[in-house]
């Protein structure tokens, strides 16, 4: 019985990752890797600071991975991915805008 489950799992993984491998699968995997990288960046930054921080790189990885995942969802016609990533990407972009706006004001204050 355990051997049958192992064989079925092997067949499933082969079907998903090898037999159906195409441009969109590669694109989607890269998008997911970018999206996952944001957590690594945040974790490393927090460990270095000794407290929880969210560096701007987190938002850029979020935006890049989110946009790529949105494109993937559109290409694959996946409404759940489209809705989720469209809304999330707007939030990522807005956070970057707020950070840039805040940094601009902070540098003006330092110049005075």
PDB file of N, CA and C in Angstrom:
ATOM      1  N   UNK A   1       0.826  -1.185   0.000  1.00  0.00           N
ATOM      2  CA  UNK A   1       0.000   0.000   0.000  1.00  0.00           C
ATOM      3  C   UNK A   1       0.876   1.256   0.000  1.00  0.00           C
ATOM      4  N   UNK A   2       1.896   1.296   0.845  1.00  0.00           N
ATOM      5  CA  UNK A   2       2.791   2.440   0.905  1.00  0.00           C
ATOM      6  C   UNK A   2       3.533   2.618  -0.412  1.00  0.00           C
ATOM      7  N   UNK A   3       3.880   1.506  -1.036  1.00  0.00           N
ATOM      8  CA  UNK A   3       4.567   1.550  -2.336  1.00  0.00           C
ATOM      9  C   UNK A   3       3.644   2.140  -3.392  1.00  0.00           C
ATOM     10  N   UNK A   4       2.370   1.817  -3.344  1.00  0.00           N
ATOM     11  CA  UNK A   4       1.402   2.360  -4.306  1.00  0.00           C
ATOM     12  C   UNK A   4       1.275   3.879  -4.138  1.00  0.00           C
ATOM     13  N   UNK A   5       1.232   4.342  -2.881  1.00  0.00           N
ATOM     14  CA  UNK A   5       1.151   5.786  -2.643  1.00  0.00           C
ATOM     15  C   UNK A   5       2.408   6.492  -3.132  1.00  0.00           C
ATOM     16  N   UNK A   6       3.556   5.872  -2.901  1.00  0.00           N
ATOM     17  CA  UNK A   6       4.816   6.439  -3.379  1.00  0.00           C
ATOM     18  C   UNK A   6       4.857   6.515  -4.898  1.00  0.00           C
ATOM     19  N   UNK A   7       4.393   5.463  -5.554  1.00  0.00           N
ATOM     20  CA  UNK A   7       4.355   5.452  -7.021  1.00  0.00           C
ATOM     21  C   UNK A   7       3.371   6.492  -7.543  1.00  0.00           C
ATOM     22  N   UNK A   8       2.214   6.598  -6.893  1.00  0.00           N
ATOM     23  CA  UNK A   8       1.213   7.588  -7.313  1.00  0.00           C
ATOM     24  C   UNK A   8       1.748   9.006  -7.134  1.00  0.00           C
ATOM     25  N   UNK A   9       2.455   9.246  -6.040  1.00  0.00           N
ATOM     26  CA  UNK A   9       3.054  10.556  -5.803  1.00  0.00           C
ATOM     27  C   UNK A   9       4.111  10.857  -6.860  1.00  0.00           C
ATOM     28  N   UNK A  10       4.936   9.876  -7.161  1.00  0.00           N
ATOM     29  CA  UNK A  10       5.946  10.044  -8.204  1.00  0.00           C
ATOM     30  C   UNK A  10       5.323  10.356  -9.550  1.00  0.00           C
ATOM     31  N   UNK A  11       4.249   9.642  -9.901  1.00  0.00           N
ATOM     32  CA  UNK A  11       3.544   9.903 -11.161  1.00  0.00           C
ATOM     33  C   UNK A  11       2.964  11.309 -11.184  1.00  0.00           C
ATOM     34  N   UNK A  12       2.386  11.717 -10.056  1.00  0.00           N
ATOM     35  CA  UNK A  12       1.795  13.060  -9.958  1.00  0.00           C
ATOM     36  C   UNK A  12       2.863  14.137 -10.138  1.00  0.00           C
ATOM     37  N   UNK A  13       3.969  13.999  -9.419  1.00  0.00           N
ATOM     38  CA  UNK A  13       5.035  14.995  -9.509  1.00  0.00           C
ATOM     39  C   UNK A  13       5.637  15.039 -10.915  1.00  0.00           C
ATOM     40  N   UNK A  14       5.773  13.892 -11.538  1.00  0.00           N
ATOM     41  CA  UNK A  14       6.276  13.854 -12.914  1.00  0.00           C
ATOM     42  C   UNK A  14       5.314  14.586 -13.845  1.00  0.00           C
ATOM     43  N   UNK A  15       4.025  14.304 -13.684  1.00  0.00           N
ATOM     44  CA  UNK A  15       3.017  14.940 -14.532  1.00  0.00           C
ATOM     45  C   UNK A  15       3.008  16.454 -14.361  1.00  0.00           C
ATOM     46  N   UNK A  16       3.084  16.919 -13.127  1.00  0.00           N
ATOM     47  CA  UNK A  16       3.006  18.353 -12.847  1.00  0.00           C
ATOM     48  C   UNK A  16       4.268  19.099 -13.250  1.00  0.00           C
ATOM     49  N   UNK A  17       5.447  18.553 -12.915  1.00  0.00           N
ATOM     50  CA  UNK A  17       6.680  19.304 -13.099  1.00  0.00           C
ATOM     51  C   UNK A  17       7.494  18.942 -14.343  1.00  0.00           C
ATOM     52  N   UNK A  18       7.249  17.793 -14.944  1.00  0.00           N
ATOM     53  CA  UNK A  18       8.045  17.382 -16.099  1.00  0.00           C
ATOM     54  C   UNK A  18       7.192  17.327 -17.366  1.00  0.00           C
ATOM     55  N   UNK A  19       6.135  16.537 -17.334  1.00  0.00           N
ATOM     56  CA  UNK A  19       5.313  16.346 -18.533  1.00  0.00           C
ATOM     57  C   UNK A  19       4.647  17.644 -18.980  1.00  0.00           C
ATOM     58  N   UNK A  20       4.268  18.480 -18.041  1.00  0.00           N
ATOM     59  CA  UNK A  20       3.575  19.728 -18.385  1.00  0.00           C
ATOM     60  C   UNK A  20       4.500  20.941 -18.367  1.00  0.00           C
ATOM     61  N   UNK A  21       5.812  20.707 -18.380  1.00  0.00           N
ATOM     62  CA  UNK A  21       6.753  21.814 -18.325  1.00  0.00           C
ATOM     63  C   UNK A  21       6.688  22.619 -19.613  1.00  0.00           C
ATOM     64  N   UNK A  22       6.460  23.919 -19.453  1.00  0.00           N
ATOM     65  CA  UNK A  22       6.452  24.828 -20.596  1.00  0.00           C
ATOM     66  C   UNK A  22       6.891  26.212 -20.109  1.00  0.00           C
ATOM     67  N   UNK A  23       6.813  27.190 -20.982  1.00  0.00           N
ATOM     68  CA  UNK A  23       7.228  28.551 -20.641  1.00  0.00           C
ATOM     69  C   UNK A  23       6.467  29.071 -19.425  1.00  0.00           C
ATOM     70  N   UNK A  24       5.155  28.865 -19.386  1.00  0.00           N
ATOM     71  CA  UNK A  24       4.350  29.441 -18.312  1.00  0.00           C
ATOM     72  C   UNK A  24       4.641  28.792 -16.974  1.00  0.00           C
ATOM     73  N   UNK A  25       4.966  27.514 -16.974  1.00  0.00           N
ATOM     74  CA  UNK A  25       5.347  26.880 -15.714  1.00  0.00           C
ATOM     75  C   UNK A  25       6.660  27.472 -15.209  1.00  0.00           C
ATOM     76  N   UNK A  26       7.623  27.632 -16.106  1.00  0.00           N
ATOM     77  CA  UNK A  26       8.903  28.246 -15.720  1.00  0.00           C
ATOM     78  C   UNK A  26       8.688  29.674 -15.240  1.00  0.00           C
ATOM     79  N   UNK A  27       7.867  30.437 -15.944  1.00  0.00           N
ATOM     80  CA  UNK A  27       7.562  31.817 -15.569  1.00  0.00           C
ATOM     81  C   UNK A  27       6.909  31.864 -14.188  1.00  0.00           C
ATOM     82  N   UNK A  28       5.939  31.001 -13.956  1.00  0.00           N
ATOM     83  CA  UNK A  28       5.249  30.951 -12.670  1.00  0.00           C
ATOM     84  C   UNK A  28       6.180  30.563 -11.526  1.00  0.00           C
ATOM     85  N   UNK A  29       7.094  29.638 -11.793  1.00  0.00           N
ATOM     86  CA  UNK A  29       8.053  29.244 -10.756  1.00  0.00           C
ATOM     87  C   UNK A  29       9.014  30.380 -10.420  1.00  0.00           C
ATOM     88  N   UNK A  30       9.469  31.113 -11.440  1.00  0.00           N
ATOM     89  CA  UNK A  30      10.342  32.272 -11.196  1.00  0.00           C
ATOM     90  C   UNK A  30       9.579  33.331 -10.404  1.00  0.00           C
ATOM     91  N   UNK A  31       8.319  33.555 -10.767  1.00  0.00           N
ATOM     92  CA  UNK A  31       7.487  34.519 -10.033  1.00  0.00           C
ATOM     93  C   UNK A  31       7.371  34.123  -8.568  1.00  0.00           C
ATOM     94  N   UNK A  32       7.153  32.851  -8.322  1.00  0.00           N
ATOM     95  CA  UNK A  32       7.031  32.381  -6.941  1.00  0.00           C
ATOM     96  C   UNK A  32       8.351  32.503  -6.193  1.00  0.00           C
ATOM     97  N   UNK A  33       9.461  32.252  -6.870  1.00  0.00           N
ATOM     98  CA  UNK A  33      10.773  32.410  -6.238  1.00  0.00           C
ATOM     99  C   UNK A  33      11.030  33.868  -5.860  1.00  0.00           C
ATOM    100  N   UNK A  34      10.680  34.796  -6.748  1.00  0.00           N
ATOM    101  CA  UNK A  34      10.814  36.221  -6.432  1.00  0.00           C
ATOM    102  C   UNK A  34       9.958  36.586  -5.220  1.00  0.00           C
ATOM    103  N   UNK A  35       8.748  36.097  -5.231  1.00  0.00           N
ATOM    104  CA  UNK A  35       7.819  36.400  -4.146  1.00  0.00           C
ATOM    105  C   UNK A  35       8.334  35.832  -2.825  1.00  0.00           C
ATOM    106  N   UNK A  36       8.895  34.641  -2.865  1.00  0.00           N
ATOM    107  CA  UNK A  36       9.441  34.021  -1.665  1.00  0.00           C
ATOM    108  C   UNK A  36      10.697  34.743  -1.185  1.00  0.00           C
ATOM    109  N   UNK A  37      11.478  35.277  -2.101  1.00  0.00           N
ATOM    110  CA  UNK A  37      12.718  35.976  -1.745  1.00  0.00           C
ATOM    111  C   UNK A  37      12.448  37.148  -0.812  1.00  0.00           C
ATOM    112  N   UNK A  38      11.265  37.733  -0.898  1.00  0.00           N
ATOM    113  CA  UNK A  38      10.952  38.875  -0.033  1.00  0.00           C
ATOM    114  C   UNK A  38      10.988  38.487   1.437  1.00  0.00           C
ATOM    115  N   UNK A  39      10.566  37.277   1.751  1.00  0.00           N
ATOM    116  CA  UNK A  39      10.601  36.823   3.144  1.00  0.00           C
ATOM    117  C   UNK A  39      12.030  36.605   3.615  1.00  0.00           C
ATOM    118  N   UNK A  40      12.871  36.099   2.743  1.00  0.00           N
ATOM    119  CA  UNK A  40      14.278  35.922   3.102  1.00  0.00           C
ATOM    120  C   UNK A  40      14.943  37.270   3.356  1.00  0.00           C
ATOM    121  N   UNK A  41      14.657  38.254   2.506  1.00  0.00           N
ATOM    122  CA  UNK A  41      15.211  39.603   2.674  1.00  0.00           C
ATOM    123  C   UNK A  41      14.748  40.202   4.006  1.00  0.00           C
ATOM    124  N   UNK A  42      13.472  40.044   4.303  1.00  0.00           N
ATOM    125  CA  UNK A  42      12.925  40.597   5.543  1.00  0.00           C
ATOM    126  C   UNK A  42      13.530  39.906   6.759  1.00  0.00           C
ATOM    127  N   UNK A  43      13.671  38.613   6.695  1.00  0.00           N
ATOM    128  CA  UNK A  43      14.222  37.843   7.806  1.00  0.00           C
ATOM    129  C   UNK A  43      15.677  38.232   8.061  1.00  0.00           C
ATOM    130  N   UNK A  44      16.474  38.284   7.005  1.00  0.00           N
ATOM    131  CA  UNK A  44      17.888  38.644   7.152  1.00  0.00           C
ATOM    132  C   UNK A  44      18.024  40.062   7.702  1.00  0.00           C
ATOM    133  N   UNK A  45      17.232  40.993   7.183  1.00  0.00           N
ATOM    134  CA  UNK A  45      17.283  42.374   7.665  1.00  0.00           C
ATOM    135  C   UNK A  45      16.902  42.465   9.142  1.00  0.00           C
ATOM    136  N   UNK A  46      15.891  41.721   9.532  1.00  0.00           N
ATOM    137  CA  UNK A  46      15.456  41.729  10.930  1.00  0.00           C
ATOM    138  C   UNK A  46      16.521  41.128  11.843  1.00  0.00           C
ATOM    139  N   UNK A  47      17.143  40.049  11.405  1.00  0.00           N
ATOM    140  CA  UNK A  47      18.201  39.425  12.209  1.00  0.00           C
ATOM    141  C   UNK A  47      19.371  40.389  12.390  1.00  0.00           C
ATOM    142  N   UNK A  48      19.733  41.089  11.334  1.00  0.00           N
ATOM    143  CA  UNK A  48      20.847  42.043  11.419  1.00  0.00           C
ATOM    144  C   UNK A  48      20.516  43.209  12.338  1.00  0.00           C
ATOM    145  N   UNK A  49      19.257  43.675  12.283  1.00  0.00           N
ATOM    146  CA  UNK A  49      18.845  44.821  13.098  1.00  0.00           C
ATOM    147  C   UNK A  49      18.532  44.418  14.535  1.00  0.00           C
ATOM    148  N   UNK A  50      18.282  43.131  14.758  1.00  0.00           N
ATOM    149  CA  UNK A  50      17.921  42.679  16.099  1.00  0.00           C
ATOM    150  C   UNK A  50      16.485  43.012  16.462  1.00  0.00           C
ATOM    151  N   UNK A  51      15.702  43.381  15.487  1.00  0.00           N
ATOM    152  CA  UNK A  51      14.270  43.679  15.671  1.00  0.00           C
ATOM    153  C   UNK A  51      13.577  43.474  14.333  1.00  0.00           C
ATOM    154  N   UNK A  52      12.272  43.436  14.341  1.00  0.00           N
ATOM    155  CA  UNK A  52      11.525  43.220  13.106  1.00  0.00           C
ATOM    156  C   UNK A  52      11.532  44.489  12.250  1.00  0.00           C
ATOM    157  N   UNK A  53      12.049  44.364  11.045  1.00  0.00           N
ATOM    158  CA  UNK A  53      12.072  45.483  10.101  1.00  0.00           C
ATOM    159  C   UNK A  53      11.602  44.988   8.740  1.00  0.00           C
ATOM    160  N   UNK A  54      11.102  45.930   7.957  1.00  0.00           N
ATOM    161  CA  UNK A  54      10.696  45.617   6.586  1.00  0.00           C
ATOM    162  C   UNK A  54      11.461  46.551   5.659  1.00  0.00           C
ATOM    163  N   UNK A  55      12.512  46.040   5.013  1.00  0.00           N
ATOM    164  CA  UNK A  55      13.308  46.882   4.119  1.00  0.00           C
ATOM    165  C   UNK A  55      12.565  47.146   2.811  1.00  0.00           C
ATOM    166  N   UNK A  56      12.972  48.186   2.097  1.00  0.00           N
ATOM    167  CA  UNK A  56      12.316  48.513   0.830  1.00  0.00           C
ATOM    168  C   UNK A  56      12.456  47.369  -0.174  1.00  0.00           C
ATOM    169  N   UNK A  57      13.539  46.589  -0.083  1.00  0.00           N
ATOM    170  CA  UNK A  57      13.712  45.443  -0.987  1.00  0.00           C
ATOM    171  C   UNK A  57      12.545  44.459  -0.850  1.00  0.00           C
ATOM    172  N   UNK A  58      11.987  44.350   0.359  1.00  0.00           N
ATOM    173  CA  UNK A  58      10.821  43.485   0.579  1.00  0.00           C
ATOM    174  C   UNK A  58       9.683  43.898  -0.343  1.00  0.00           C
ATOM    175  N   UNK A  59       9.449  45.207  -0.442  1.00  0.00           N
ATOM    176  CA  UNK A  59       8.348  45.697  -1.272  1.00  0.00           C
ATOM    177  C   UNK A  59       8.650  45.551  -2.755  1.00  0.00           C
ATOM    178  N   UNK A  60       9.919  45.702  -3.145  1.00  0.00           N
ATOM    179  CA  UNK A  60      10.259  45.509  -4.555  1.00  0.00           C
ATOM    180  C   UNK A  60      10.126  44.042  -4.959  1.00  0.00           C
ATOM    181  N   UNK A  61      10.565  43.135  -4.097  1.00  0.00           N
ATOM    182  CA  UNK A  61      10.363  41.712  -4.389  1.00  0.00           C
ATOM    183  C   UNK A  61       8.869  41.381  -4.403  1.00  0.00           C
ATOM    184  N   UNK A  62       8.107  41.976  -3.499  1.00  0.00           N
ATOM    185  CA  UNK A  62       6.657  41.760  -3.473  1.00  0.00           C
ATOM    186  C   UNK A  62       6.028  42.225  -4.777  1.00  0.00           C
ATOM    187  N   UNK A  63       6.397  43.432  -5.218  1.00  0.00           N
ATOM    188  CA  UNK A  63       5.837  43.986  -6.444  1.00  0.00           C
ATOM    189  C   UNK A  63       6.240  43.139  -7.654  1.00  0.00           C
ATOM    190  N   UNK A  64       7.526  42.794  -7.760  1.00  0.00           N
ATOM    191  CA  UNK A  64       7.982  41.995  -8.902  1.00  0.00           C
ATOM    192  C   UNK A  64       7.333  40.628  -8.939  1.00  0.00           C
ATOM    193  N   UNK A  65       7.362  39.933  -7.811  1.00  0.00           N
ATOM    194  CA  UNK A  65       6.732  38.614  -7.749  1.00  0.00           C
ATOM    195  C   UNK A  65       5.232  38.683  -7.940  1.00  0.00           C
ATOM    196  N   UNK A  66       4.607  39.724  -7.360  1.00  0.00           N
ATOM    197  CA  UNK A  66       3.158  39.891  -7.511  1.00  0.00           C
ATOM    198  C   UNK A  66       2.754  40.176  -8.946  1.00  0.00           C
ATOM    199  N   UNK A  67       3.493  41.063  -9.612  1.00  0.00           N
ATOM    200  CA  UNK A  67       3.183  41.374 -11.014  1.00  0.00           C
ATOM    201  C   UNK A  67       3.389  40.150 -11.908  1.00  0.00           C
ATOM    202  N   UNK A  68       4.472  39.427 -11.668  1.00  0.00           N
ATOM    203  CA  UNK A  68       4.716  38.223 -12.475  1.00  0.00           C
ATOM    204  C   UNK A  68       3.634  37.169 -12.217  1.00  0.00           C
ATOM    205  N   UNK A  69       3.219  37.021 -10.975  1.00  0.00           N
ATOM    206  CA  UNK A  69       2.162  36.062 -10.653  1.00  0.00           C
ATOM    207  C   UNK A  69       0.839  36.512 -11.260  1.00  0.00           C
ATOM    208  N   UNK A  70       0.599  37.823 -11.295  1.00  0.00           N
ATOM    209  CA  UNK A  70      -0.605  38.352 -11.945  1.00  0.00           C
ATOM    210  C   UNK A  70      -0.589  38.028 -13.439  1.00  0.00           C
ATOM    211  N   UNK A  71       0.532  38.257 -14.098  1.00  0.00           N
ATOM    212  CA  UNK A  71       0.652  37.926 -15.521  1.00  0.00           C
ATOM    213  C   UNK A  71       0.422  36.432 -15.742  1.00  0.00           C
ATOM    214  N   UNK A  72       0.994  35.618 -14.869  1.00  0.00           N
ATOM    215  CA  UNK A  72       0.800  34.167 -14.941  1.00  0.00           C
ATOM    216  C   UNK A  72      -0.687  33.827 -14.805  1.00  0.00           C
ATOM    217  N   UNK A  73      -1.351  34.429 -13.816  1.00  0.00           N
ATOM    218  CA  UNK A  73      -2.782  34.173 -13.608  1.00  0.00           C
ATOM    219  C   UNK A  73      -3.618  34.583 -14.809  1.00  0.00           C
ATOM    220  N   UNK A  74      -3.268  35.713 -15.422  1.00  0.00           N
ATOM    221  CA  UNK A  74      -3.995  36.171 -16.613  1.00  0.00           C
ATOM    222  C   UNK A  74      -3.772  35.191 -17.766  1.00  0.00           C
ATOM    223  N   UNK A  75      -2.520  34.789 -17.963  1.00  0.00           N
ATOM    224  CA  UNK A  75      -2.204  33.864 -19.051  1.00  0.00           C
ATOM    225  C   UNK A  75      -2.890  32.512 -18.862  1.00  0.00           C
ATOM    226  N   UNK A  76      -2.965  32.060 -17.617  1.00  0.00           N
ATOM    227  CA  UNK A  76      -3.576  30.760 -17.317  1.00  0.00           C
ATOM    228  C   UNK A  76      -5.083  30.862 -17.055  1.00  0.00           C
ATOM    229  N   UNK A  77      -5.601  32.098 -17.072  1.00  0.00           N
ATOM    230  CA  UNK A  77      -7.030  32.348 -16.844  1.00  0.00           C
ATOM    231  C   UNK A  77      -7.493  31.801 -15.496  1.00  0.00           C
ATOM    232  N   UNK A  78      -6.736  32.174 -14.459  1.00  0.00           N
ATOM    233  CA  UNK A  78      -7.027  31.749 -13.094  1.00  0.00           C
ATOM    234  C   UNK A  78      -7.603  32.931 -12.317  1.00  0.00           C
ATOM    235  N   UNK A  79      -8.929  32.995 -12.160  1.00  0.00           N
ATOM    236  CA  UNK A  79      -9.547  34.165 -11.520  1.00  0.00           C
ATOM    237  C   UNK A  79      -9.103  34.389 -10.074  1.00  0.00           C
ATOM    238  N   UNK A  80      -8.824  33.337  -9.325  1.00  0.00           N
ATOM    239  CA  UNK A  80      -8.402  33.505  -7.932  1.00  0.00           C
ATOM    240  C   UNK A  80      -7.050  34.209  -7.884  1.00  0.00           C
ATOM    241  N   UNK A  81      -6.134  33.803  -8.739  1.00  0.00           N
ATOM    242  CA  UNK A  81      -4.813  34.438  -8.788  1.00  0.00           C
ATOM    243  C   UNK A  81      -4.943  35.874  -9.274  1.00  0.00           C
ATOM    244  N   UNK A  82      -5.754  36.105 -10.298  1.00  0.00           N
ATOM    245  CA  UNK A  82      -5.912  37.456 -10.855  1.00  0.00           C
ATOM    246  C   UNK A  82      -6.427  38.422  -9.799  1.00  0.00           C
ATOM    247  N   UNK A  83      -7.492  38.064  -9.118  1.00  0.00           N
ATOM    248  CA  UNK A  83      -8.083  38.952  -8.112  1.00  0.00           C
ATOM    249  C   UNK A  83      -7.113  39.182  -6.948  1.00  0.00           C
ATOM    250  N   UNK A  84      -6.525  38.109  -6.443  1.00  0.00           N
ATOM    251  CA  UNK A  84      -5.625  38.229  -5.301  1.00  0.00           C
ATOM    252  C   UNK A  84      -4.387  39.048  -5.612  1.00  0.00           C
ATOM    253  N   UNK A  85      -3.755  38.788  -6.744  1.00  0.00           N
ATOM    254  CA  UNK A  85      -2.521  39.491  -7.065  1.00  0.00           C
ATOM    255  C   UNK A  85      -2.764  40.917  -7.555  1.00  0.00           C
ATOM    256  N   UNK A  86      -3.888  41.165  -8.208  1.00  0.00           N
ATOM    257  CA  UNK A  86      -4.184  42.540  -8.639  1.00  0.00           C
ATOM    258  C   UNK A  86      -4.335  43.441  -7.415  1.00  0.00           C
ATOM    259  N   UNK A  87      -5.084  42.983  -6.427  1.00  0.00           N
ATOM    260  CA  UNK A  87      -5.282  43.779  -5.214  1.00  0.00           C
ATOM    261  C   UNK A  87      -3.972  43.920  -4.432  1.00  0.00           C
ATOM    262  N   UNK A  88      -3.238  42.840  -4.290  1.00  0.00           N
ATOM    263  CA  UNK A  88      -1.994  42.871  -3.518  1.00  0.00           C
ATOM    264  C   UNK A  88      -0.950  43.769  -4.188  1.00  0.00           C
ATOM    265  N   UNK A  89      -0.856  43.717  -5.508  1.00  0.00           N
ATOM    266  CA  UNK A  89       0.140  44.508  -6.218  1.00  0.00           C
ATOM    267  C   UNK A  89      -0.118  46.003  -6.037  1.00  0.00           C
ATOM    268  N   UNK A  90      -1.372  46.396  -5.986  1.00  0.00           N
ATOM    269  CA  UNK A  90      -1.709  47.807  -5.727  1.00  0.00           C
ATOM    270  C   UNK A  90      -1.166  48.212  -4.351  1.00  0.00           C
ATOM    271  N   UNK A  91      -1.313  47.346  -3.368  1.00  0.00           N
ATOM    272  CA  UNK A  91      -0.816  47.631  -2.018  1.00  0.00           C
ATOM    273  C   UNK A  91       0.706  47.729  -2.017  1.00  0.00           C
ATOM    274  N   UNK A  92       1.369  46.826  -2.737  1.00  0.00           N
ATOM    275  CA  UNK A  92       2.839  46.869  -2.793  1.00  0.00           C
ATOM    276  C   UNK A  92       3.328  48.169  -3.410  1.00  0.00           C
ATOM    277  N   UNK A  93       2.706  48.548  -4.514  1.00  0.00           N
ATOM    278  CA  UNK A  93       3.103  49.786  -5.201  1.00  0.00           C
ATOM    279  C   UNK A  93       2.848  50.990  -4.298  1.00  0.00           C
ATOM    280  N   UNK A  94       1.725  51.010  -3.618  1.00  0.00           N
ATOM    281  CA  UNK A  94       1.404  52.123  -2.725  1.00  0.00           C
ATOM    282  C   UNK A  94       2.423  52.213  -1.581  1.00  0.00           C
ATOM    283  N   UNK A  95       2.825  51.094  -1.035  1.00  0.00           N
ATOM    284  CA  UNK A  95       3.842  51.110   0.026  1.00  0.00           C
ATOM    285  C   UNK A  95       5.159  51.676  -0.479  1.00  0.00           C
ATOM    286  N   UNK A  96       5.553  51.309  -1.686  1.00  0.00           N
ATOM    287  CA  UNK A  96       6.778  51.859  -2.261  1.00  0.00           C
ATOM    288  C   UNK A  96       6.642  53.365  -2.449  1.00  0.00           C
ATOM    289  N   UNK A  97       5.476  53.811  -2.918  1.00  0.00           N
ATOM    290  CA  UNK A  97       5.253  55.250  -3.084  1.00  0.00           C
ATOM    291  C   UNK A  97       5.371  55.982  -1.749  1.00  0.00           C
ATOM    292  N   UNK A  98       4.808  55.417  -0.689  1.00  0.00           N
ATOM    293  CA  UNK A  98       4.871  56.053   0.633  1.00  0.00           C
ATOM    294  C   UNK A  98       6.307  56.094   1.158  1.00  0.00           C
ATOM    295  N   UNK A  99       7.064  55.025   0.931  1.00  0.00           N
ATOM    296  CA  UNK A  99       8.460  54.999   1.373  1.00  0.00           C
ATOM    297  C   UNK A  99       9.268  56.051   0.634  1.00  0.00           C
ATOM    298  N   UNK A 100       9.081  56.124  -0.680  1.00  0.00           N
ATOM    299  CA  UNK A 100       9.820  57.114  -1.482  1.00  0.00           C
ATOM    300  C   UNK A 100       9.435  58.526  -1.050  1.00  0.00           C
ATOM    301  N   UNK A 101       8.163  58.765  -0.822  1.00  0.00           N
ATOM    302  CA  UNK A 101       7.686  60.076  -0.380  1.00  0.00           C
ATOM    303  C   UNK A 101       8.297  60.436   0.974  1.00  0.00           C
ATOM    304  N   UNK A 102       8.319  59.485   1.895  1.00  0.00           N
ATOM    305  CA  UNK A 102       8.875  59.724   3.229  1.00  0.00           C
ATOM    306  C   UNK A 102      10.381  59.966   3.170  1.00  0.00           C
ATOM    307  N   UNK A 103      11.071  59.212   2.369  1.00  0.00           N
ATOM    308  CA  UNK A 103      12.517  59.400   2.241  1.00  0.00           C
ATOM    309  C   UNK A 103      12.836  60.752   1.631  1.00  0.00           C
ATOM    310  N   UNK A 104      12.022  61.185   0.677  1.00  0.00           N
ATOM    311  CA  UNK A 104      12.226  62.501   0.077  1.00  0.00           C
ATOM    312  C   UNK A 104      12.077  63.607   1.099  1.00  0.00           C
ATOM    313  N   UNK A 105      11.076  63.507   1.954  1.00  0.00           N
ATOM    314  CA  UNK A 105      10.870  64.519   3.004  1.00  0.00           C
ATOM    315  C   UNK A 105      11.978  64.473   4.034  1.00  0.00           C
ATOM    316  N   UNK A 106      12.418  63.261   4.362  1.00  0.00           N
ATOM    317  CA  UNK A 106      13.480  63.133   5.369  1.00  0.00           C
ATOM    318  C   UNK A 106      14.778  63.757   4.857  1.00  0.00           C
ATOM    319  N   UNK A 107      15.090  63.565   3.600  1.00  0.00           N
ATOM    320  CA  UNK A 107      16.330  64.135   3.085  1.00  0.00           C
ATOM    321  C   UNK A 107      16.241  65.650   2.978  1.00  0.00           C
ATOM    322  N   UNK A 108      15.048  66.185   2.691  1.00  0.00           N
ATOM    323  CA  UNK A 108      14.888  67.635   2.650  1.00  0.00           C
ATOM    324  C   UNK A 108      15.092  68.231   4.038  1.00  0.00           C
ATOM    325  N   UNK A 109      14.599  67.509   5.055  1.00  0.00           N
ATOM    326  CA  UNK A 109      14.756  68.007   6.418  1.00  0.00           C
ATOM    327  C   UNK A 109      16.231  67.994   6.817  1.00  0.00           C
ATOM    328  N   UNK A 110      16.966  67.017   6.393  1.00  0.00           N
ATOM    329  CA  UNK A 110      18.385  66.938   6.734  1.00  0.00           C
ATOM    330  C   UNK A 110      19.185  68.022   6.037  1.00  0.00           C
ATOM    331  N   UNK A 111      18.743  68.417   4.832  1.00  0.00           N
ATOM    332  CA  UNK A 111      19.455  69.457   4.079  1.00  0.00           C
ATOM    333  C   UNK A 111      19.320  70.827   4.734  1.00  0.00           C
ATOM    334  N   UNK A 112      18.260  71.057   5.469  1.00  0.00           N
ATOM    335  CA  UNK A 112      18.012  72.379   6.045  1.00  0.00           C
ATOM    336  C   UNK A 112      18.852  72.647   7.194  1.00  0.00           C
TER     337      UNK A 112
END
